[in-house]
Amino acid sequence: MKKTKLFMATALLFAASTLFITGCQPEAENPDSTPIEKPDPTPTPDPDPDPNPNPTEEITLDLSAYSYRKNFVSTSETLGITISDWGDGTDRKPNEDGSWTLTASNSMWGGISGVVAPFTGLNAGLISQYDYIAFTGDFSNFTINDTEDPEVGNAGVNIKVPDVQKRFATKNKNADGTITYYIATSEFGEAPKSAVEFAIIIGGSGSIKLTEVYLAAKENPVKPVSAITIAPETTTIASENTVTFTVKDSNFNDVTANTTFAIDGEDATGSTIAANVLTAGKTAGTVTVKATYTCDDGTFTATASIEVTAALTNLVTTVGLERVYLGPGWNALLQDVTELAAAAEYLTIENNVATYKLPAGLGGQWQAQLKLSTDAGIKKDEKWYFSFKLSGMNGNFTLKLNDNEILVPMFNNVAFTDGQVITCSGTSPEDIENISLMFDFGTCPEGTVVISDIMFAKTN
């Protein structure tokens, strides 16, 4: 019994001593003061994984505050403008609820698979009236390729307006699992002021259900008419040639048909104007064209200054073929044809007149490309005048001089009527040995378009 009591007393004394010593140690030296986190052997998977492996920044802009919208795709309203074909290979199918299903092509331009949804036929300047371009989609069956490779320009989620391409930097995840991407129209600089189209371009694989596409503004972009503009505002035409004018109001609506035109100036002798078409007389000089438009908001005027030159010497004596491409559905009928005989079924050039047969089913820009060569050249700082006639149909054309925009910005999907003469003029920024004409008629209906009266001349 004594031994037992002595053992218990000793044990209690040791325990008390240990407790006292431990309690006096600095807290930083206590190995038990930092708890050890044990990893979860079976972590819970993300029920809604982001399909983007390099995610776009999520933000919380309240788009409902931007109540003025121009819808192009909507599940609650009729489609405003349908999706066109840019020859990228995307399978685009409308759904009964107004949405679209976009299925990726194996390889769109730039060598990366993905989808493209272009919207065209807008009034030039419409996009600039709004604050944001936005779209919502179901990405549950799509994997975004968001490579950082700078050589792959179509990776990630992009908007093109129409030649300025930007990646989306912001998005909203919605309660229903869809994602809304949006970007400020100011990101595209001056492009929205003249753009007649824009496109959603997304690199990746699978399919996307596109449920809405719209332009958004906080305030109603449609204002009372405050002015009109006339185009061209200035140009040079040869005597006895014509120029066609277009008038738009301050909301970018085409009001040409409701505008009256008149000509003035002592140099206008011999020139005439019928509706919106000026026919220059033989008197060289400056002709002033006055456009007058009246609506509920008032009467507005705009003027154009047209330089009429004396008989010009056409520098184009030969017109040849550099390239012809016909690709309905982007399945090429002809591509990079360098011998006229190989293209004879679709194209003939005789006496500098090009006759181009367009098959049915084109339906997209850049699917009927025609590059014509000429022997005309110009030196730096020389002023020039260019004109040609389009006949055989009504449609739209795209044109670049020299397959670039060195001389003038290209005519981008511009409407023309049978027999219309198109003109432009300018000053050359560099020496150009031979002027080439890069046309596209991909949005035209089946038929034959004739390009004639091709003139390139110096005016100084």
Short mmCIF file of N, CA and C in Angstrom, two decimals, residues 321-327 330 332-340 342-343 356 369-371 403 438:
data_model
loop_
_atom_site.label_atom_id
_atom_site.label_comp_id
_atom_site.label_asym_id
_atom_site.label_seq_id
_atom_site.Cartn_x
_atom_site.Cartn_y
_atom_site.Cartn_z
N LEU A 321 -6.03 37.84 -116.39
CA LEU A 321 -6.48 37.07 -115.22
C LEU A 321 -5.29 36.72 -114.34
N GLU A 322 -5.40 37.03 -113.07
CA GLU A 322 -4.41 36.58 -112.09
C GLU A 322 -4.93 35.42 -111.26
N ARG A 323 -6.24 35.47 -110.95
CA ARG A 323 -6.79 34.42 -110.09
C ARG A 323 -8.30 34.41 -110.21
N VAL A 324 -8.88 33.21 -110.17
CA VAL A 324 -10.34 33.10 -110.06
C VAL A 324 -10.63 31.97 -109.09
N TYR A 325 -11.62 32.21 -108.21
CA TYR A 325 -11.98 31.22 -107.19
C TYR A 325 -13.50 31.19 -107.09
N LEU A 326 -14.05 30.00 -107.22
CA LEU A 326 -15.48 29.78 -107.02
C LEU A 326 -15.64 28.67 -106.01
N GLY A 327 -16.24 28.98 -104.87
CA GLY A 327 -16.32 27.97 -103.83
C GLY A 327 -17.65 27.93 -103.13
N TRP A 330 -17.74 26.62 -99.88
CA TRP A 330 -16.28 26.57 -99.71
C TRP A 330 -15.69 25.26 -100.22
N ALA A 332 -14.10 24.18 -103.39
CA ALA A 332 -13.60 24.94 -104.53
C ALA A 332 -13.93 24.28 -105.86
N LEU A 333 -14.50 25.07 -106.77
CA LEU A 333 -14.62 24.64 -108.16
C LEU A 333 -13.32 24.95 -108.89
N LEU A 334 -12.82 26.15 -108.62
CA LEU A 334 -11.57 26.61 -109.22
C LEU A 334 -10.77 27.32 -108.13
N GLN A 335 -9.49 27.17 -108.16
CA GLN A 335 -8.68 27.88 -107.19
C GLN A 335 -7.31 28.17 -107.78
N ASP A 336 -6.88 29.43 -107.63
CA ASP A 336 -5.56 29.83 -108.10
C ASP A 336 -5.33 29.44 -109.55
N VAL A 337 -6.29 29.69 -110.39
CA VAL A 337 -6.16 29.39 -111.82
C VAL A 337 -5.32 30.48 -112.46
N THR A 338 -4.26 30.12 -113.13
CA THR A 338 -3.37 31.11 -113.75
C THR A 338 -3.47 31.11 -115.26
N GLU A 339 -4.16 30.14 -115.83
CA GLU A 339 -4.35 30.11 -117.28
C GLU A 339 -5.83 30.32 -117.58
N LEU A 340 -6.10 31.27 -118.45
CA LEU A 340 -7.48 31.61 -118.76
C LEU A 340 -8.27 30.41 -119.28
N ALA A 342 -8.26 27.39 -118.39
CA ALA A 342 -8.74 26.52 -117.32
C ALA A 342 -10.00 27.08 -116.67
N ALA A 343 -10.24 28.38 -116.82
CA ALA A 343 -11.40 29.01 -116.19
C ALA A 343 -12.48 29.37 -117.18
N TYR A 356 -18.26 36.98 -115.92
CA TYR A 356 -18.04 36.03 -114.81
C TYR A 356 -19.35 35.34 -114.49
N GLN A 369 -14.15 34.92 -105.89
CA GLN A 369 -13.06 35.89 -106.00
C GLN A 369 -12.53 35.93 -107.44
N LEU A 370 -12.25 37.13 -107.89
CA LEU A 370 -11.73 37.32 -109.24
C LEU A 370 -10.68 38.43 -109.18
N LYS A 371 -9.44 38.08 -109.50
CA LYS A 371 -8.37 39.06 -109.50
C LYS A 371 -7.91 39.31 -110.93
N ASP A 403 -5.29 44.22 -104.24
CA ASP A 403 -5.49 43.22 -103.20
C ASP A 403 -5.06 43.74 -101.83
N MET A 438 -9.00 43.24 -107.29
CA MET A 438 -9.42 42.04 -106.57
C MET A 438 -10.91 42.16 -106.24
#
